[in-house]
mmCIF file with all atom_site columns, C-alpha atoms in Angstrom:
data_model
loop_
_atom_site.group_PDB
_atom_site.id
_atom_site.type_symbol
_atom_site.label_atom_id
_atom_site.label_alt_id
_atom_site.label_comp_id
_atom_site.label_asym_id
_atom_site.label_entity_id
_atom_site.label_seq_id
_atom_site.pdbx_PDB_ins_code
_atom_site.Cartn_x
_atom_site.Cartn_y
_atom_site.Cartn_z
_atom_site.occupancy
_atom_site.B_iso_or_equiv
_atom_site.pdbx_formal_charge
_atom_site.auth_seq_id
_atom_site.auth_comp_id
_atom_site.auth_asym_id
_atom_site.auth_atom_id
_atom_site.pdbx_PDB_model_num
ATOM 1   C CA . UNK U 1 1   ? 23.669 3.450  35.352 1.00 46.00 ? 1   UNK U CA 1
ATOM 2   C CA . UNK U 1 2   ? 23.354 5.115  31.790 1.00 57.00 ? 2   UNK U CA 1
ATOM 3   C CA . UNK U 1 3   ? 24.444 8.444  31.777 1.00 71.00 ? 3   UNK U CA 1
ATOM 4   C CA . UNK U 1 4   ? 23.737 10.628 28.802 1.00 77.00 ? 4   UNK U CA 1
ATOM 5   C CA . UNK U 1 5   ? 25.973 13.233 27.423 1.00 86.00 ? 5   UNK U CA 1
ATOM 6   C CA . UNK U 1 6   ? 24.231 16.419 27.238 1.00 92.00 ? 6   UNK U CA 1
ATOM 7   C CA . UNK U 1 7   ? 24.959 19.263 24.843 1.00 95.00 ? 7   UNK U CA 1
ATOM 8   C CA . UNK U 1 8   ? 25.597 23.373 25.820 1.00 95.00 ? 8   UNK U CA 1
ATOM 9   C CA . UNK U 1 9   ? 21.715 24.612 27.111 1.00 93.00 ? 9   UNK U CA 1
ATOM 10  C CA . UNK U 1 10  ? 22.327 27.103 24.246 1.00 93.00 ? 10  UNK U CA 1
ATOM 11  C CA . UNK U 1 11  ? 23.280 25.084 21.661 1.00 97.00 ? 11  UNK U CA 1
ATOM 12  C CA . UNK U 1 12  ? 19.825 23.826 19.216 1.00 98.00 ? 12  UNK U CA 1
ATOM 13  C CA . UNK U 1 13  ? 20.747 19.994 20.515 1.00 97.00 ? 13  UNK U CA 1
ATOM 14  C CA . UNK U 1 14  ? 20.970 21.273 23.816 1.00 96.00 ? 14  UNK U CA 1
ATOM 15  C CA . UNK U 1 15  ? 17.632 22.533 24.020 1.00 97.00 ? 15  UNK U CA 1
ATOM 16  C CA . UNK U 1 16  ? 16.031 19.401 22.387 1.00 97.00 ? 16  UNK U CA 1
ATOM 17  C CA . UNK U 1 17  ? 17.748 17.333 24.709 1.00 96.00 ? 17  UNK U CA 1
ATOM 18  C CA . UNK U 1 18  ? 16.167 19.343 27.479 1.00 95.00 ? 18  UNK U CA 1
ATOM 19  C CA . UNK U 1 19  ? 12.974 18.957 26.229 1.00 92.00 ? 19  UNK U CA 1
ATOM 20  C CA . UNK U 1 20  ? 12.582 22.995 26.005 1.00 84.00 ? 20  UNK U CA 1
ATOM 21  C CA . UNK U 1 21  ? 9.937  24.665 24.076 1.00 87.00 ? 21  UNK U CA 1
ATOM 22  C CA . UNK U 1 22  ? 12.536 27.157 22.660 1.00 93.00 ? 22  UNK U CA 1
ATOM 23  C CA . UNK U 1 23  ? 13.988 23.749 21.334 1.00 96.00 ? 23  UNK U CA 1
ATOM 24  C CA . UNK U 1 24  ? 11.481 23.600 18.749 1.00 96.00 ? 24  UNK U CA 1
ATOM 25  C CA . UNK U 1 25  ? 10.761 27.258 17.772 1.00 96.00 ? 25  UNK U CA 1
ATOM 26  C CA . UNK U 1 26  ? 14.655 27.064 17.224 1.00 97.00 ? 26  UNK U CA 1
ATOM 27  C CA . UNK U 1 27  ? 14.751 23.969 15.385 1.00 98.00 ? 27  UNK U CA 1
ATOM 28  C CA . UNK U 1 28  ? 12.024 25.430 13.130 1.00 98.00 ? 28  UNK U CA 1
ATOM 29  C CA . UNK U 1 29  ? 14.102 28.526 12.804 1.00 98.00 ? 29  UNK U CA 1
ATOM 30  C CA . UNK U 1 30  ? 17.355 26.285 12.038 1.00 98.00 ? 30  UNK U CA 1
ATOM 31  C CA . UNK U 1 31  ? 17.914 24.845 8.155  1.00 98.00 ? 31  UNK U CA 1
ATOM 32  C CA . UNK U 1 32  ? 16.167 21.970 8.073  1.00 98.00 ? 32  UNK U CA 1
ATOM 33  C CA . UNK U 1 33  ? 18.640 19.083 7.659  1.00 98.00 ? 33  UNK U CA 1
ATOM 34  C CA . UNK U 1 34  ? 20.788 20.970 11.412 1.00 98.00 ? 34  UNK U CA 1
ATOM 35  C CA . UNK U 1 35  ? 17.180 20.793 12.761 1.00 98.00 ? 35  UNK U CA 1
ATOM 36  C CA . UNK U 1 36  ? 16.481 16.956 11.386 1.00 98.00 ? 36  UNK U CA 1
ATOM 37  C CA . UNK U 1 37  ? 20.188 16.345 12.336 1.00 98.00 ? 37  UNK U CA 1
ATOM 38  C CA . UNK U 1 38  ? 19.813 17.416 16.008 1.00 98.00 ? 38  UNK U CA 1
ATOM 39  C CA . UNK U 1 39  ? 16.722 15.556 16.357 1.00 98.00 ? 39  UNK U CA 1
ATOM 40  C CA . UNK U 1 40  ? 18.142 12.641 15.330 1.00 98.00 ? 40  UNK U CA 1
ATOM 41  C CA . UNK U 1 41  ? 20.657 12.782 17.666 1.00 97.00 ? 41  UNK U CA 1
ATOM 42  C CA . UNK U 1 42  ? 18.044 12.725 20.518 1.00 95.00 ? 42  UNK U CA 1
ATOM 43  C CA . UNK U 1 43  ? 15.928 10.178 19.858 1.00 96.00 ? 43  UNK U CA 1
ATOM 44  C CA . UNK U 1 44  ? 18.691 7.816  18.869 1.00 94.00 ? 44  UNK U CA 1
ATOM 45  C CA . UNK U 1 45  ? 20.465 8.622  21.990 1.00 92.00 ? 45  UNK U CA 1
ATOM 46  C CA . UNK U 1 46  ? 18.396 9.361  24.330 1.00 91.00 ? 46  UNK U CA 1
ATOM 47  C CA . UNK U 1 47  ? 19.263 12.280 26.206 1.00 89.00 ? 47  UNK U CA 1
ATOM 48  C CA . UNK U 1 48  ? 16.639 11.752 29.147 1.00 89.00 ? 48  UNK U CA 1
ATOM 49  C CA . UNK U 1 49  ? 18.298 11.171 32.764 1.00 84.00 ? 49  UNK U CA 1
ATOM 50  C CA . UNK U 1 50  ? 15.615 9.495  34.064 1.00 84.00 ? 50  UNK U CA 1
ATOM 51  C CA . UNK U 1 51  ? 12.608 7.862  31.123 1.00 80.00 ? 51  UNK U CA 1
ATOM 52  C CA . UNK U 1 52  ? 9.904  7.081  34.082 1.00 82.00 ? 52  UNK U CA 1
ATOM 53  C CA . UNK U 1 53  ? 10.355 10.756 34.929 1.00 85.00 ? 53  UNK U CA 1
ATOM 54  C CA . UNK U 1 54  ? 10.852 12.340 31.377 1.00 87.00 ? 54  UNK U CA 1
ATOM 55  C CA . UNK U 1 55  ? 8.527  12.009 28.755 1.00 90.00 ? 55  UNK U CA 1
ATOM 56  C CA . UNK U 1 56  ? 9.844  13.545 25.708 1.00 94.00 ? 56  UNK U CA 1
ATOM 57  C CA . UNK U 1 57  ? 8.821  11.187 22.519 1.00 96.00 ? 57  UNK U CA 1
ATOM 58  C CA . UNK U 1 58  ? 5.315  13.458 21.895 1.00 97.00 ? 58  UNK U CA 1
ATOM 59  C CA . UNK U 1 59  ? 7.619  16.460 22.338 1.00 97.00 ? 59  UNK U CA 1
ATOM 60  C CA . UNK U 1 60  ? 9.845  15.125 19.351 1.00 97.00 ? 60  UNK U CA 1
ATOM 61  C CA . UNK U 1 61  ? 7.159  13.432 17.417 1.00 98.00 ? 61  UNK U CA 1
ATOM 62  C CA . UNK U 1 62  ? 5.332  16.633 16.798 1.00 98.00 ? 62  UNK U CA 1
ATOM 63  C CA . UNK U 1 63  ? 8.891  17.806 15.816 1.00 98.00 ? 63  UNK U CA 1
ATOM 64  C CA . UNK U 1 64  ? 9.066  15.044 13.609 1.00 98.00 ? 64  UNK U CA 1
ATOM 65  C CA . UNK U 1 65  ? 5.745  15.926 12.070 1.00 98.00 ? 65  UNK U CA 1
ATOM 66  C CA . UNK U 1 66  ? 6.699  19.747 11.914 1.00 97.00 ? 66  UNK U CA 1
ATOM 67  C CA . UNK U 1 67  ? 10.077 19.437 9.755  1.00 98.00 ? 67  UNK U CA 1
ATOM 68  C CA . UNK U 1 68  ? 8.509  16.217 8.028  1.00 97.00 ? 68  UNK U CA 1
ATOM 69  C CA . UNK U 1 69  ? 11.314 14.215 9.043  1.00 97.00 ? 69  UNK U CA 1
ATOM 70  C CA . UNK U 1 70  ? 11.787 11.095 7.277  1.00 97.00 ? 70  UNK U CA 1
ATOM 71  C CA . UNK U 1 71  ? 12.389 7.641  9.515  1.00 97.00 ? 71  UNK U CA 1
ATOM 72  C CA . UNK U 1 72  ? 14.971 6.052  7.493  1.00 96.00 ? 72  UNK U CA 1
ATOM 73  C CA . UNK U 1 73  ? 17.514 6.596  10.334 1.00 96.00 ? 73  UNK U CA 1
ATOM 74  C CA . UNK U 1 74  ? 14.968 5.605  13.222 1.00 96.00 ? 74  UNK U CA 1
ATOM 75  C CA . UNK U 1 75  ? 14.293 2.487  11.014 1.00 95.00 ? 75  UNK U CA 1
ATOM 76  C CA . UNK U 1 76  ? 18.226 1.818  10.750 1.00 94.00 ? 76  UNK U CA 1
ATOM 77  C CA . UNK U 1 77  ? 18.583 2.499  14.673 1.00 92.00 ? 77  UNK U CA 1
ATOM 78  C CA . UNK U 1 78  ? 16.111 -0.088 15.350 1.00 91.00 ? 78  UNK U CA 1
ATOM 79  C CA . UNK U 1 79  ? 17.059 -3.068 12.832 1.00 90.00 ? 79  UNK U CA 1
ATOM 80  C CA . UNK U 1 80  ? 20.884 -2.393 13.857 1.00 85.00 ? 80  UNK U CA 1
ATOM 81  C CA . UNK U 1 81  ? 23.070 -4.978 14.925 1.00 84.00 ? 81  UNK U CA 1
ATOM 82  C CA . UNK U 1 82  ? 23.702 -3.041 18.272 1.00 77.00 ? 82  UNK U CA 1
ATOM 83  C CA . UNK U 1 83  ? 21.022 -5.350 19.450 1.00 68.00 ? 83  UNK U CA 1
ATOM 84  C CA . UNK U 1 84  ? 22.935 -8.019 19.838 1.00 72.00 ? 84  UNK U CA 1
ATOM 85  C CA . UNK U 1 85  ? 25.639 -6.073 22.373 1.00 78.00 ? 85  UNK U CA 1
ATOM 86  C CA . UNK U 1 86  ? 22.963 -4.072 24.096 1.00 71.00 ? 86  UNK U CA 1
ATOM 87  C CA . UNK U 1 87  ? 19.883 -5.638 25.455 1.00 69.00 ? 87  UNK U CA 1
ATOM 88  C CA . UNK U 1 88  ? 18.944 -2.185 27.301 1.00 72.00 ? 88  UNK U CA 1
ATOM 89  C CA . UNK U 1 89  ? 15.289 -0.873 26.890 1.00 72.00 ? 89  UNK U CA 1
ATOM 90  C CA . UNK U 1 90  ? 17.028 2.900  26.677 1.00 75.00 ? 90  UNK U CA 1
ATOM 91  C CA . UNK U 1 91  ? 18.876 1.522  23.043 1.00 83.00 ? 91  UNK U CA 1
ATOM 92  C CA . UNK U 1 92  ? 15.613 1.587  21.509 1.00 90.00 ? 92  UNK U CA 1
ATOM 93  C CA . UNK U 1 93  ? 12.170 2.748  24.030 1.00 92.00 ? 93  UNK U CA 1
ATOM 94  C CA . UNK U 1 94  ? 12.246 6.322  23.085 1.00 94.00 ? 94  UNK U CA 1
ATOM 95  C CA . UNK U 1 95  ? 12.585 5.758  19.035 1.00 95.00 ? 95  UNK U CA 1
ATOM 96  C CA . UNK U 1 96  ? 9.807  2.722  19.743 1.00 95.00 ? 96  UNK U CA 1
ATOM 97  C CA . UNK U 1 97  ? 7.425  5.628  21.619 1.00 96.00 ? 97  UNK U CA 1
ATOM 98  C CA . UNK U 1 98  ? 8.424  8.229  19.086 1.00 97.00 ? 98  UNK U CA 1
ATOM 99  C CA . UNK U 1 99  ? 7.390  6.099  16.213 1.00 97.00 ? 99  UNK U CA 1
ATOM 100 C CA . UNK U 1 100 ? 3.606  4.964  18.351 1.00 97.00 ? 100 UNK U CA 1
ATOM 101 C CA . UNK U 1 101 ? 2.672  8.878  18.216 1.00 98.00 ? 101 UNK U CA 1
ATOM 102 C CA . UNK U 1 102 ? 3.337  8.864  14.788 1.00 98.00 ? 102 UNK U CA 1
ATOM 103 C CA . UNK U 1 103 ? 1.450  6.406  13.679 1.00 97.00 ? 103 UNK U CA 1
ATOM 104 C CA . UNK U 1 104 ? -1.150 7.713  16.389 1.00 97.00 ? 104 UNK U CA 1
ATOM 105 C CA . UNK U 1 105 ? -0.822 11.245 14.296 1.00 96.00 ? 105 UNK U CA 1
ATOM 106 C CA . UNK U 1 106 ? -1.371 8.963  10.683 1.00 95.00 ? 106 UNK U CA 1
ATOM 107 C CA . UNK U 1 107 ? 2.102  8.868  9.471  1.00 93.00 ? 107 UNK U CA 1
ATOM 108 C CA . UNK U 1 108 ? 2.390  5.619  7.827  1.00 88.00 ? 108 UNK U CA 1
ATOM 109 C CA . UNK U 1 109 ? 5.750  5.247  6.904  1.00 86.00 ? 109 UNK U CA 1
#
């Protein structure tokens, strides 16, 4: 069973990991490459205990959309060689999701 390692509930990771609505006024309160940096973190790793039960990729889409995050690391996540070691749907379903609300929202990159 995948078991995520989850930051302090204070701490700005902590909160997005949670899926909190503090998490974002405090990411939007944080300097932007901490915020980007923490956000990162959670949809490359995904923090959710359960995916059929948490749904967090609108939550950090719209985060996405509000710090103008670029993709480049998403992108690198995806097309990494990790692939070939981990066949798991949690590697890569919550950047996959992530990126289908962007493109929903018009990003095109």
């Amino acid at each position: 069973m995948f078991e995520p390692v989850i930051a302090p509930s204070g701490t700005l990771l902590g909160l997005l990991q949670r899926g909190r609505g503090d998490g974002t006024l405090h990411a939007l309160a944080a300097p932007r490459p901490e915020a980007l940096a923490a956000l990162n973190q959670c949809v490359l790793h995904d923090p959710r205990q359960d995916w059929q039960v948490e749904n967090r990729s609108l939550y950090y889409a719209r985060l996405y959309l509000d710090l103008d995050g670029p993709l480049g690391e998403i992108e690198a996540h995806l097309f990494g060689a990790d692939d070939l070691f981990d066949e798991e749907d949690h590697r890569t379903g919550l950047a996959l999701s992530v990126l289908g609300h962007l493109a929903s929202f018009g990003r095109d990159d």
